[in-house]
XYZ file of C-alpha atoms in Angstrom:
783
model
C -11.840 -12.362 39.448
C -11.022 -9.406 37.146
C -12.029 -9.264 33.478
C -9.553 -8.116 30.782
C -10.887 -7.301 27.290
C -8.649 -7.236 24.195
C -9.503 -7.108 20.483
C -8.585 -10.569 19.243
C -8.604 -14.170 20.489
C -4.930 -14.595 19.550
C -3.965 -11.651 21.733
C -6.228 -12.910 24.528
C -4.582 -16.331 24.450
C -1.084 -14.850 24.752
C -1.964 -12.408 27.543
C -3.869 -14.961 29.598
C -0.743 -16.997 30.331
C 1.012 -13.901 31.755
C -1.751 -12.988 34.219
C -2.508 -14.970 37.339
C -5.681 -16.880 38.232
C -7.319 -13.640 39.358
C -7.746 -12.527 35.742
C -9.912 -13.786 32.897
C -9.176 -12.553 29.361
C -11.770 -12.307 26.577
C -11.806 -10.872 23.021
C -14.197 -8.273 21.598
C -13.257 -9.276 17.997
C -12.442 -5.679 17.063
C -14.975 -2.860 17.187
C -18.338 -3.603 18.794
C -20.103 -0.483 17.442
C -20.024 1.483 14.217
C -21.985 4.279 12.577
C -25.377 3.268 11.249
C -24.809 2.494 7.544
C -27.158 5.111 6.141
C -27.463 8.836 5.584
C -27.834 10.839 8.775
C -25.372 8.816 10.864
C -23.456 12.075 11.342
C -25.814 15.042 11.778
C -24.167 18.451 11.168
C -27.384 20.213 12.202
C -27.127 18.760 15.714
C -23.524 19.443 16.526
C -22.321 16.507 14.427
C -24.144 14.013 16.578
C -23.009 10.499 15.643
C -25.480 7.619 15.640
C -23.950 4.252 16.463
C -25.294 0.724 16.394
C -23.853 -2.557 17.521
C -22.098 -4.553 14.811
C -24.412 -7.508 14.337
C -21.750 -10.187 14.089
C -20.172 -9.037 17.373
C -23.364 -9.096 19.463
C -22.564 -12.601 20.652
C -19.079 -11.485 21.733
C -20.561 -8.559 23.679
C -22.959 -10.967 25.352
C -20.039 -13.224 26.295
C -18.254 -10.220 27.806
C -21.420 -9.220 29.683
C -21.817 -12.727 31.103
C -18.231 -12.851 32.386
C -18.525 -9.293 33.710
C -21.238 -10.351 36.147
C -18.670 -12.314 38.134
C -15.849 -9.759 37.748
C -14.676 -7.326 40.411
C -13.166 -4.900 37.849
C -13.024 -4.381 34.090
C -9.681 -3.820 32.355
C -9.825 -2.524 28.775
C -6.545 -3.642 27.175
C -7.018 -2.802 23.485
C -4.221 -1.463 21.268
C -2.319 1.697 22.331
C -3.517 4.012 19.543
C -6.619 5.995 18.521
C -8.428 2.984 17.130
C -7.610 0.885 20.157
C -8.836 3.682 22.438
C -12.045 3.924 20.421
C -12.664 0.170 20.680
C -12.405 0.411 24.475
C -14.641 3.481 24.573
C -17.332 1.928 22.363
C -17.408 -1.201 24.523
C -17.551 0.875 27.710
C -20.414 3.006 26.335
C -22.343 -0.042 25.185
C -22.016 -1.812 28.544
C -22.827 1.401 30.411
C -26.009 2.032 28.428
C -27.066 -1.552 29.050
C -26.441 -0.912 32.768
C -24.061 -3.860 33.002
C -21.039 -2.135 34.549
C -22.654 -1.214 37.839
C -20.249 -0.059 40.564
C -17.261 -1.928 39.164
C -14.146 0.134 38.478
C -13.128 0.372 34.812
C -9.441 0.676 33.948
C -7.628 1.339 30.700
C -4.321 -0.487 30.311
C -1.870 -0.171 27.439
C 1.333 -1.980 26.536
C 3.582 -1.798 23.497
C 4.695 -5.415 23.664
C 3.007 -8.607 24.808
C 5.531 -9.879 27.321
C 5.021 -10.892 30.940
C 6.819 -7.805 32.231
C 4.975 -5.353 29.999
C 1.508 -6.855 30.561
C 1.815 -7.065 34.353
C 3.322 -3.591 34.578
C 0.404 -2.172 32.533
C -2.191 -3.884 34.749
C -0.404 -2.611 37.841
C -0.440 0.975 36.529
C -3.796 1.526 34.750
C -5.221 4.840 33.583
C -8.603 6.132 32.513
C -9.944 6.363 28.971
C -8.271 9.092 26.899
C -11.118 11.122 25.474
C -8.654 13.151 23.431
C -7.732 10.015 21.493
C -11.394 8.985 21.279
C -12.424 12.400 19.950
C -9.642 12.332 17.346
C -10.879 8.954 16.140
C -14.499 10.152 16.078
C -13.492 13.262 14.130
C -11.636 11.144 11.563
C -14.591 8.767 11.303
C -17.048 11.636 10.876
C -14.914 13.311 8.191
C -14.592 10.087 6.239
C -18.330 9.481 6.532
C -19.276 13.005 5.407
C -16.956 12.833 2.402
C -18.109 9.334 1.444
C -21.844 9.974 1.784
C -21.732 13.232 -0.170
C -19.097 12.706 -2.867
C -20.045 9.141 -3.766
C -23.639 9.903 -4.900
C -22.239 12.847 -6.850
C -19.840 10.532 -8.673
C -22.760 8.233 -9.446
C -24.595 11.054 -11.189
C -21.688 12.778 -12.886
C -19.495 9.805 -13.862
C -20.849 6.289 -13.325
C -22.926 4.347 -10.827
C -21.068 2.384 -8.181
C -18.120 4.787 -7.828
C -16.999 6.250 -4.521
C -14.499 8.750 -3.153
C -12.536 8.819 0.084
C -10.903 11.637 2.008
C -7.359 10.254 1.964
C -7.622 7.862 -0.980
C -8.394 10.722 -3.392
C -5.078 12.598 -2.874
C -3.265 9.256 -3.155
C -5.034 8.615 -6.482
C -4.006 12.102 -7.601
C -0.349 11.197 -6.949
C -0.567 8.126 -9.185
C -2.458 9.933 -11.972
C -0.096 12.917 -11.966
C 2.929 10.632 -12.164
C 1.336 8.891 -15.180
C 0.690 12.268 -16.807
C 4.348 13.180 -16.253
C 5.373 9.962 -17.979
C 3.026 10.577 -20.916
C 4.182 14.191 -21.336
C 7.834 13.225 -21.079
C 9.880 13.896 -24.215
C 12.747 11.472 -24.690
C 16.122 13.007 -25.532
C 19.081 11.193 -27.022
C 22.549 11.487 -25.519
C 25.825 9.579 -25.720
C 28.386 8.686 -23.090
C 32.029 7.833 -23.752
C 33.906 5.377 -21.560
C 37.429 3.988 -21.541
C 38.206 0.360 -20.700
C 41.597 0.116 -19.015
C 43.718 -2.529 -17.301
C 46.419 -2.619 -14.636
C 47.992 -5.608 -12.890
C 45.528 -7.925 -14.617
C 42.492 -6.016 -13.310
C 40.184 -4.326 -15.795
C 38.054 -1.290 -15.000
C 36.202 1.452 -16.818
C 36.245 5.243 -16.577
C 33.822 7.856 -17.843
C 34.761 10.851 -20.016
C 34.297 14.010 -17.927
C 36.372 16.538 -19.914
C 37.002 16.844 -23.650
C 39.073 19.481 -25.425
C 39.218 21.475 -22.201
C 35.419 21.576 -21.789
C 33.386 19.782 -19.128
C 31.378 16.875 -20.548
C 27.764 16.974 -19.365
C 24.750 14.804 -20.126
C 23.836 16.451 -23.438
C 27.330 17.430 -24.626
C 27.248 14.596 -27.182
C 23.802 14.062 -28.696
C 24.290 12.022 -31.886
C 26.268 9.068 -33.154
C 28.338 11.029 -35.657
C 29.733 13.299 -32.943
C 30.268 10.334 -30.619
C 32.374 8.512 -33.229
C 34.436 11.676 -33.866
C 35.216 12.017 -30.150
C 36.006 8.303 -29.947
C 38.575 8.460 -32.762
C 40.167 11.656 -31.461
C 40.616 10.154 -27.986
C 42.097 6.938 -29.372
C 44.629 8.956 -31.362
C 45.498 11.139 -28.352
C 45.911 8.166 -25.986
C 48.175 6.084 -28.213
C 47.343 2.978 -26.170
C 48.001 4.390 -22.671
C 46.194 6.596 -20.130
C 48.067 8.595 -17.518
C 47.035 8.546 -13.860
C 46.855 12.302 -13.219
C 45.161 12.338 -9.839
C 44.189 9.847 -7.150
C 41.860 10.955 -4.355
C 41.385 8.651 -1.410
C 39.137 9.321 1.535
C 37.158 7.428 4.100
C 33.460 7.843 4.703
C 31.387 6.698 7.607
C 28.077 5.055 6.901
C 25.612 4.949 9.742
C 22.830 2.385 10.211
C 19.191 3.175 9.522
C 16.919 3.747 12.536
C 14.708 0.919 13.776
C 11.462 0.356 11.937
C 8.341 2.441 12.254
C 5.145 1.442 10.455
C 5.901 3.215 7.183
C 9.550 2.123 6.897
C 8.588 -1.477 7.689
C 6.035 -1.405 4.861
C 8.593 0.102 2.468
C 11.391 -2.315 3.297
C 9.119 -5.376 3.257
C 7.971 -4.304 -0.220
C 11.553 -3.849 -1.446
C 13.162 -6.918 0.087
C 10.327 -9.410 0.531
C 7.870 -8.338 -2.179
C 5.115 -7.948 0.435
C 2.141 -5.655 -0.074
C 1.427 -3.202 2.735
C -1.579 -5.305 3.768
C 0.451 -8.502 3.841
C 3.125 -6.807 5.935
C 0.657 -5.495 8.501
C -1.258 -8.765 8.684
C 1.939 -10.713 9.349
C 3.244 -8.142 11.831
C -0.084 -8.354 13.697
C 0.437 -12.095 14.123
C 3.990 -11.598 15.407
C 2.787 -8.936 17.854
C -0.166 -10.898 19.224
C 1.818 -14.035 19.825
C 3.190 -17.188 18.231
C 3.900 -20.472 19.970
C 7.666 -20.948 19.664
C 7.717 -23.853 22.093
C 6.323 -23.505 25.578
C 3.261 -21.456 24.645
C 2.454 -18.318 22.673
C 4.714 -15.296 23.059
C 4.599 -11.837 21.500
C 7.654 -11.627 19.235
C 7.627 -7.940 18.280
C 6.468 -4.676 19.825
C 3.359 -2.842 18.610
C 3.555 -2.389 14.851
C 1.545 0.841 14.452
C 3.975 3.479 15.587
C 5.653 6.704 14.428
C 8.365 6.575 17.081
C 11.962 5.439 16.517
C 12.661 5.296 20.250
C 13.947 2.158 21.936
C 13.529 1.483 25.634
C 16.668 1.531 27.751
C 16.041 -2.114 28.611
C 15.993 -3.027 24.911
C 19.151 -0.989 24.212
C 21.015 -2.665 27.059
C 20.013 -6.097 25.785
C 21.061 -5.217 22.222
C 24.473 -3.894 23.277
C 25.161 -6.970 25.393
C 24.203 -9.248 22.501
C 26.379 -7.323 19.996
C 29.412 -7.410 22.309
C 29.029 -11.135 22.903
C 28.355 -12.164 19.300
C 30.440 -9.691 17.270
C 32.919 -8.249 19.762
C 33.251 -4.921 21.547
C 34.730 -3.309 18.410
C 31.274 -3.522 16.811
C 29.728 -1.365 19.536
C 29.652 2.454 19.345
C 30.917 4.177 22.526
C 27.401 5.364 23.319
C 24.000 3.875 22.496
C 22.504 5.283 19.313
C 19.507 7.584 19.764
C 17.324 8.414 16.761
C 15.130 11.466 16.324
C 11.434 10.907 15.649
C 10.164 12.944 12.694
C 6.437 12.807 13.431
C 5.148 15.637 15.622
C 2.435 13.396 16.982
C 4.592 10.384 17.791
C 3.971 9.321 21.368
C 7.396 9.140 22.950
C 6.190 6.467 25.377
C 5.786 4.209 22.353
C 8.687 2.392 20.801
C 9.900 1.541 17.359
C 9.050 -1.893 15.995
C 11.571 -4.301 17.515
C 11.806 -7.886 18.773
C 10.483 -8.234 22.307
C 13.785 -9.969 23.005
C 16.841 -10.078 20.762
C 17.368 -13.543 22.223
C 14.605 -14.881 19.954
C 17.082 -15.427 17.128
C 15.442 -15.966 13.706
C 17.266 -19.201 12.964
C 16.205 -20.723 16.290
C 12.470 -19.983 16.046
C 12.060 -20.297 12.267
C 10.612 -23.803 12.523
C 7.720 -22.473 14.626
C 6.801 -19.681 12.193
C 5.055 -19.566 8.845
C 7.197 -18.547 5.876
C 5.843 -14.972 5.921
C 6.267 -14.692 9.681
C 9.841 -15.963 9.554
C 10.901 -13.621 6.752
C 9.325 -10.516 8.285
C 10.611 -11.326 11.766
C 14.154 -11.777 10.436
C 13.903 -8.378 8.714
C 12.805 -6.679 11.964
C 15.382 -8.573 14.041
C 18.309 -7.646 11.774
C 17.275 -3.991 11.396
C 16.942 -3.612 15.170
C 20.283 -5.259 15.861
C 22.075 -3.209 13.188
C 20.751 0.123 14.492
C 22.869 -0.223 17.657
C 26.049 -1.415 15.953
C 29.122 0.570 15.017
C 29.202 2.534 11.789
C 30.712 1.062 8.628
C 33.878 2.590 7.208
C 34.204 2.830 3.418
C 37.358 3.579 1.457
C 36.363 5.823 -1.440
C 38.663 6.416 -4.388
C 38.362 8.746 -7.406
C 40.958 8.478 -10.174
C 41.472 11.023 -12.978
C 42.975 9.521 -16.120
C 44.575 11.780 -18.756
C 44.094 11.101 -22.462
C 46.073 13.821 -24.171
C 45.792 17.551 -23.545
C 42.407 18.693 -22.232
C 40.892 15.190 -22.143
C 40.075 13.465 -18.857
C 38.344 10.288 -17.765
C 37.227 9.592 -14.182
C 36.812 6.258 -12.406
C 35.213 5.996 -8.978
C 34.846 3.069 -6.625
C 34.848 1.980 -3.028
C 35.913 -0.798 -0.721
C 34.667 -1.689 2.716
C 37.369 -1.019 5.308
C 35.301 -1.943 8.352
C 31.844 -3.495 7.808
C 30.353 -2.533 11.171
C 26.571 -2.789 11.028
C 26.755 -3.901 7.372
C 27.669 -7.375 8.622
C 24.039 -7.668 9.682
C 21.835 -5.379 7.602
C 21.813 -2.829 4.780
C 18.745 -0.748 3.940
C 17.182 -1.255 0.515
C 16.666 1.424 -2.124
C 13.716 2.036 -4.430
C 15.333 3.064 -7.713
C 19.075 2.431 -8.051
C 20.968 4.767 -10.423
C 24.135 4.285 -12.405
C 25.966 6.550 -9.948
C 25.104 4.107 -7.157
C 26.648 1.257 -9.149
C 29.804 3.295 -9.860
C 30.419 3.932 -6.164
C 30.369 0.212 -5.351
C 32.865 -0.730 -8.092
C 36.261 -2.159 -7.104
C 39.330 -0.419 -8.607
C 42.983 -1.546 -8.790
C 45.545 0.138 -6.545
C 46.872 3.004 -8.700
C 49.412 5.744 -7.976
C 49.607 9.253 -9.411
C 52.115 9.524 -12.270
C 51.871 5.971 -13.563
C 50.169 4.905 -16.780
C 47.661 2.154 -17.487
C 46.903 0.193 -20.622
C 43.968 1.432 -22.713
C 41.949 -1.512 -23.975
C 39.168 0.339 -25.777
C 37.126 3.513 -25.934
C 33.390 2.931 -26.157
C 30.593 5.327 -26.945
C 27.114 4.293 -25.853
C 23.733 5.631 -26.874
C 21.242 6.545 -24.142
C 17.805 8.050 -23.933
C 16.423 10.025 -21.040
C 13.740 8.163 -19.149
C 10.581 9.470 -17.501
C 10.184 9.262 -13.721
C 9.306 5.732 -12.589
C 5.764 4.791 -11.672
C 5.091 4.399 -7.987
C 5.741 1.053 -6.357
C 4.100 0.263 -3.025
C 7.314 1.252 -1.247
C 7.780 4.571 -3.070
C 4.065 5.427 -2.770
C 4.124 4.855 0.994
C 7.272 6.975 1.196
C 5.615 9.819 -0.731
C 2.412 9.618 1.334
C 4.523 9.897 4.464
C 6.551 12.835 3.110
C 3.401 14.743 2.140
C 1.589 13.917 5.382
C -1.331 12.192 3.621
C -3.007 9.738 5.972
C -1.024 8.126 8.742
C 1.168 4.980 8.699
C -1.623 2.807 10.093
C -3.826 3.816 7.131
C -1.388 3.303 4.225
C -2.319 -0.343 3.691
C -6.042 0.461 3.516
C -5.425 3.459 1.212
C -3.595 1.271 -1.310
C -6.001 -1.660 -1.108
C -9.028 0.646 -1.463
C -7.659 2.196 -4.674
C -7.163 -1.297 -6.098
C -10.545 -2.614 -4.928
C -12.326 0.339 -6.547
C -10.346 -0.392 -9.737
C -8.981 3.153 -9.842
C -5.430 1.804 -10.180
C -3.795 -1.414 -11.333
C -0.558 -3.002 -10.154
C 1.538 -3.991 -13.175
C 5.031 -5.373 -12.589
C 4.794 -4.033 -9.022
C 4.122 -0.491 -10.279
C 0.851 1.444 -10.085
C -0.939 2.719 -13.196
C -4.280 4.543 -13.117
C -7.245 3.029 -14.919
C -9.413 5.137 -17.214
C -12.036 5.350 -14.477
C -9.363 6.419 -12.005
C -8.293 9.204 -14.363
C -11.853 10.494 -14.726
C -12.519 10.373 -10.979
C -9.261 12.235 -10.363
C -10.117 14.800 -13.028
C -13.551 15.365 -11.504
C -12.151 15.784 -7.989
C -9.193 17.994 -8.934
C -11.353 20.297 -11.064
C -14.372 20.600 -8.774
C -13.028 19.718 -5.299
C -9.528 21.108 -5.661
C -8.984 21.903 -1.976
C -9.979 18.447 -0.833
C -7.401 16.608 -2.946
C -4.734 19.257 -2.311
C -1.731 17.697 -0.622
C -1.167 20.592 1.788
C -4.851 20.732 2.754
C -4.905 16.991 3.474
C -1.682 17.213 5.505
C -2.967 20.193 7.526
C -6.171 18.293 8.282
C -4.127 15.323 9.523
C -2.068 17.682 11.695
C -5.266 19.114 13.183
C -6.524 15.599 13.951
C -3.200 14.947 15.658
C -3.698 18.139 17.677
C -7.121 16.841 18.759
C -5.509 13.608 19.943
C -3.043 15.668 22.012
C -5.874 17.692 23.544
C -4.745 20.925 21.841
C -7.813 21.303 19.588
C -11.540 20.601 19.925
C -12.995 18.199 17.382
C -16.399 19.869 16.832
C -14.950 23.190 15.505
C -12.734 21.123 13.218
C -15.795 19.442 11.703
C -17.668 22.739 11.428
C -14.754 24.377 9.634
C -14.597 21.506 7.156
C -18.298 20.881 6.599
C -19.776 24.227 5.487
C -17.508 24.980 2.484
C -17.475 21.300 1.524
C -21.280 21.061 1.471
C -21.536 24.298 -0.526
C -19.157 22.882 -3.137
C -21.127 19.619 -3.322
C -24.390 21.525 -3.882
C -22.838 23.829 -6.493
C -21.332 20.907 -8.432
C -24.606 19.023 -8.262
C -26.413 21.905 -9.965
C -23.868 23.317 -12.415
C -21.710 20.415 -13.652
C -23.072 18.157 -16.389
C -22.106 14.516 -16.820
C -20.766 15.231 -20.310
C -18.414 17.852 -18.821
C -16.731 15.118 -16.845
C -16.838 12.035 -19.066
C -16.319 13.629 -22.499
C -13.490 15.622 -24.026
C -13.910 16.989 -27.561
C -11.137 16.252 -30.082
C -10.276 18.179 -33.223
C -11.957 15.747 -35.618
C -15.328 15.343 -37.295
C -17.390 12.177 -37.336
C -16.873 10.322 -40.669
C -20.410 9.007 -40.462
C -22.506 12.144 -39.774
C -20.034 15.050 -39.729
C -20.634 15.747 -36.031
C -18.023 16.453 -33.364
C -15.992 13.492 -32.140
C -15.060 13.236 -28.474
C -12.958 11.110 -26.161
C -15.549 9.396 -23.969
C -15.603 7.084 -20.991
C -17.435 3.836 -21.637
C -18.011 0.696 -19.645
C -14.633 -0.670 -20.767
C -12.613 2.529 -20.613
C -11.952 5.408 -23.015
C -13.045 5.324 -26.656
C -13.742 7.770 -29.473
C -17.430 8.392 -30.124
C -19.707 10.835 -31.878
C -21.234 13.600 -29.750
C -24.515 13.162 -31.685
C -25.122 9.818 -29.970
C -27.702 8.192 -29.888
C -28.631 9.620 -33.346
C -25.180 8.593 -34.579
C -23.553 5.420 -33.226
C -20.034 5.869 -34.687
C -17.289 4.657 -32.351
C -13.693 3.447 -32.591
C -10.889 2.415 -30.269
C -9.035 5.296 -28.703
C -5.679 4.356 -30.235
C -6.945 2.717 -33.416
C -5.524 3.720 -36.779
C -8.351 5.740 -38.325
C -7.832 4.301 -41.776
C -7.932 0.733 -40.543
C -10.245 1.003 -37.541
C -12.725 -1.448 -39.013
C -10.123 -4.077 -39.955
C -10.081 -6.995 -37.493
C -6.786 -7.995 -35.896
C -6.069 -11.613 -36.872
C -4.889 -13.886 -34.033
C -1.660 -15.470 -35.267
C -1.150 -19.231 -34.999
C -4.678 -20.053 -33.927
C -7.762 -21.235 -35.836
C -11.411 -21.539 -34.962
C -11.894 -24.920 -33.211
C -15.366 -25.264 -34.749
C -14.874 -24.371 -38.444
C -11.118 -23.872 -38.928
C -11.367 -20.217 -40.057
C -9.082 -17.475 -38.765
C -9.795 -15.961 -35.360
C -9.730 -12.196 -34.889
C -9.808 -9.673 -32.046
C -13.170 -7.918 -32.187
C -14.976 -5.325 -30.117
C -18.516 -5.771 -28.906
C -20.730 -3.686 -26.681
C -19.014 -5.205 -23.657
C -15.422 -4.806 -24.817
C -12.894 -6.822 -26.807
C -13.188 -10.542 -27.453
C -11.858 -13.174 -29.863
C -14.322 -14.311 -32.520
C -14.446 -16.341 -35.701
C -13.936 -14.425 -38.969
C -16.608 -16.635 -40.589
C -19.330 -14.921 -38.526
C -22.345 -15.073 -38.911
C -21.964 -18.594 -40.355
C -19.826 -19.538 -37.352
C -20.573 -17.896 -34.002
C -17.571 -19.188 -32.025
C -16.202 -16.684 -29.471
C -13.803 -16.781 -26.516
C -12.529 -14.180 -24.044
C -9.187 -12.466 -24.629
C -8.148 -13.158 -21.057
C -8.715 -16.684 -19.864
C -10.825 -16.860 -16.670
C -9.010 -17.709 -13.439
C -9.723 -21.288 -12.397
C -10.597 -21.772 -8.715
C -10.020 -25.530 -8.906
C -13.387 -26.129 -7.209
C -15.398 -28.844 -8.953
C -18.756 -27.756 -10.351
C -21.375 -29.221 -7.975
C -23.992 -29.439 -10.729
C -22.319 -31.266 -13.635
C -19.150 -32.481 -11.845
C -17.411 -32.300 -15.237
C -16.020 -28.766 -15.078
C -14.528 -26.436 -12.493
C -15.764 -23.054 -11.294
C -13.971 -20.147 -12.935
C -13.712 -16.499 -11.889
C -15.315 -14.254 -14.512
C -16.675 -10.731 -14.972
C -20.248 -9.917 -15.877
C -20.997 -7.390 -18.593
C -21.374 -4.793 -15.851
C -17.962 -5.634 -14.442
C -19.182 -7.627 -11.413
C -17.219 -10.728 -10.421
C -19.009 -14.096 -10.513
C -18.031 -17.768 -10.677
C -19.409 -20.171 -13.296
C -18.759 -23.625 -14.709
C -15.913 -24.000 -17.205
C -18.153 -26.115 -19.455
C -20.626 -23.250 -20.085
C -22.945 -23.238 -22.051
C -23.317 -26.998 -21.507
C -23.598 -26.317 -17.752
C -25.016 -23.005 -16.577
C -24.224 -23.297 -12.847
C -22.975 -19.981 -11.391
C -22.595 -18.230 -8.014
C -21.781 -14.621 -7.113
C -19.463 -15.380 -4.158
C -16.092 -17.136 -4.135
C -16.605 -20.923 -3.997
C -14.943 -23.083 -1.329
C -14.312 -26.809 -1.748
C -16.162 -27.595 1.479
C -19.348 -29.599 1.905
C -22.292 -27.862 3.580
C -22.727 -29.475 7.036
C -26.508 -28.894 6.859
C -27.646 -29.999 3.402
C -24.556 -31.753 2.067
C -24.167 -29.519 -1.038
C -20.587 -30.064 -2.347
C -19.501 -26.399 -2.095
C -19.819 -23.443 0.243
C -19.164 -19.812 -0.714
C -17.242 -17.019 1.007
C -19.457 -13.959 1.482
C -18.095 -10.673 2.874
C -20.368 -7.811 3.945
C -19.849 -4.672 6.003
C -22.375 -5.686 8.639
C -21.514 -9.362 9.041
C -17.922 -9.590 7.862
C -16.607 -12.803 6.282
C -18.977 -15.769 6.399
C -19.185 -19.221 4.878
C -22.585 -19.464 3.175
C -24.376 -22.353 1.487
C -25.334 -21.279 -2.068
C -28.531 -23.346 -1.875
C -31.178 -20.772 -0.936
C -33.436 -23.301 0.711
C -30.618 -24.361 3.072
C -29.743 -21.062 4.730
C -26.508 -22.305 6.381
C -24.045 -19.559 7.422
C -20.992 -19.596 9.704
C -18.399 -16.917 10.550
C -14.862 -17.399 9.266
C -11.979 -18.018 11.671
C -13.969 -17.854 14.883
C -11.295 -20.054 16.460
C -8.709 -17.284 16.474
C -6.956 -18.203 13.260
C -7.904 -14.861 11.788
C -5.884 -11.678 11.684
C -6.577 -10.413 15.194
C -7.442 -6.771 15.080
C -7.890 -6.862 11.324
C -10.391 -9.703 11.605
C -13.946 -9.653 12.802
C -14.593 -5.951 12.581
C -11.955 -5.286 9.957
C -14.236 -3.680 7.407
C -15.939 -1.484 9.971
C -12.649 -0.577 11.567
C -10.309 0.082 8.676
C -12.386 1.129 5.707
C -13.364 4.753 5.047
C -16.858 6.038 5.698
C -19.731 3.752 4.673
C -20.696 4.688 1.176
C -23.927 4.170 -0.759
C -22.412 1.619 -3.093
C -24.625 -1.115 -4.507
């Protein structure tokens, strides 16, 4: 009997059916070791020695592996084919070796990019040893993240606010979002006018844009006010006399080639555009498709490994795709030669493949019934993109028509038609921000010939205003991170989720905006740790880590080169930068109460205007309040106090804005501006209300009864409508910690019941179990 170890139970279940009776397959549930969660886990004074400890919740899984290993002839480490997967195998090997449980057994490392019978058996038949280059690259990344987290986070506590933290790759990403917001705020809107002609021919109407007037080229700001626009309008109408002449017709054909197959970053972008998925949701669903889904006849891996920078396809996959295209669409939809795409990433392992179906024969419509809604939608996206990438190009007929309107005046109409759809029959790549020019190109035009005239229906002038650059969406942020070389595709989901969890950014209408705290943290880092949030510096560091993984660089000199100047900057900032330098910004205004200097300050609920003589002077006002009316309450329209019938008004207290009765202090009725989110879980104490998600005055989430103050029942962790199997209490809570992961916990202290979540394999494979230890940045001293 041979023992095979993978990360997740779902993956183990799929692989087990491909291996014969001579193999047993068991899951480690992610990482088995992590850095000790305290200062000194990485010791720069001792050659960056790293102190590891077993992850408590995975001890039982290690023991299960150890027990099965006793009867095994050999150990096969079959974790994912990347740095993290290599590190999981290495940590397990080191742990078993130090416990003297390996003995004389051979230890093999096997990797496969898809979970199919052929790939799994081929990998087991051709094992290799552990790649210490990949392990060292992962250790270097882990050490860097730890050193940044454990040194910058306490500094942020002292200079900004307790509970804040900073990450090595999250900080440049935050800078991107803040700088885009600053661009938007600094943007000055300019007015301009466009002039268009509505024309008709053979019953078809179309429009054309003015591109030349009185012999001069018309540009964006040629016409900047309504008076001039109306003058041009009237002059053109007089010159046209009801008809426009077709002066020039340009026809040409353009080839449009399909997009390459998905890599991690492009999958995240396209899933955001077309499916509305977050990066985390995309990766979680892709993990499930990779590890295996039962589509009838047992679990099967549906896609290849989803953490990849390579756009390569195996020859076997290309042959299958070409045969499928010829059979389903005809030989005319096949290019003469298979399409080969060039990988952009220097560190992409050419042995890896792009993200593709393990077999194009698993058609989306046939297996849809076996998949969840998310799985079906994402699989269809991957299936169509892969199929399209090997199809013939599309052929577009482009036409540009110049229409004369008297001497020196010219309109232009552009449009296109699809001559041969090619790959567009299957798939067309999405775009982030579509412009008017894009719409013009896809417009249909009537068949016109040079020398004829067309009927002029109207000439319209339209007012426009220039717009600032758009805020980042998840798709455009991932695209920018990739272009700048910040992080790596496998880290984009955690970068975005970390910024949101720390409340440095908010997602509003699928666009990111920085919070006030995010702005201050960014300001602090860009002013005092400029190099470490510099895009080029971050990209060069990632390139060096890639070089370590290729065996071209040593990881210890990399850490030494980073650590010394970083530590010096931390110490200097600690001594010379005051909290007020970071959280306050003086404004050109005196305090109306004491005559002191007013400043823009960061409070518990964001920015406000306050007196610099605080606490001697307690004058404050809202940042954007009208100074003359700052003390006037804002009446809530159409709503009265339910207790006394007086008007309700928006007020500000020490913990932020709230709605209160204008009859105060006679009536003390208050309510929150934002209604708490209802969990739907019945209050176990009064059974009359439900538990609602609320924020404490310090911003911490808790859950309390909707009937408060009649019922004061409250818990800190998310309630679950499940009865405790030990004491019978009507609810359990979901508690997540770095050391123990996600657990179901009884809120009754005297009970003590706890149980891990999704131990049966229903969790997210590699992202489950050790997810927090494996994906999050360095452990940080956050309360």
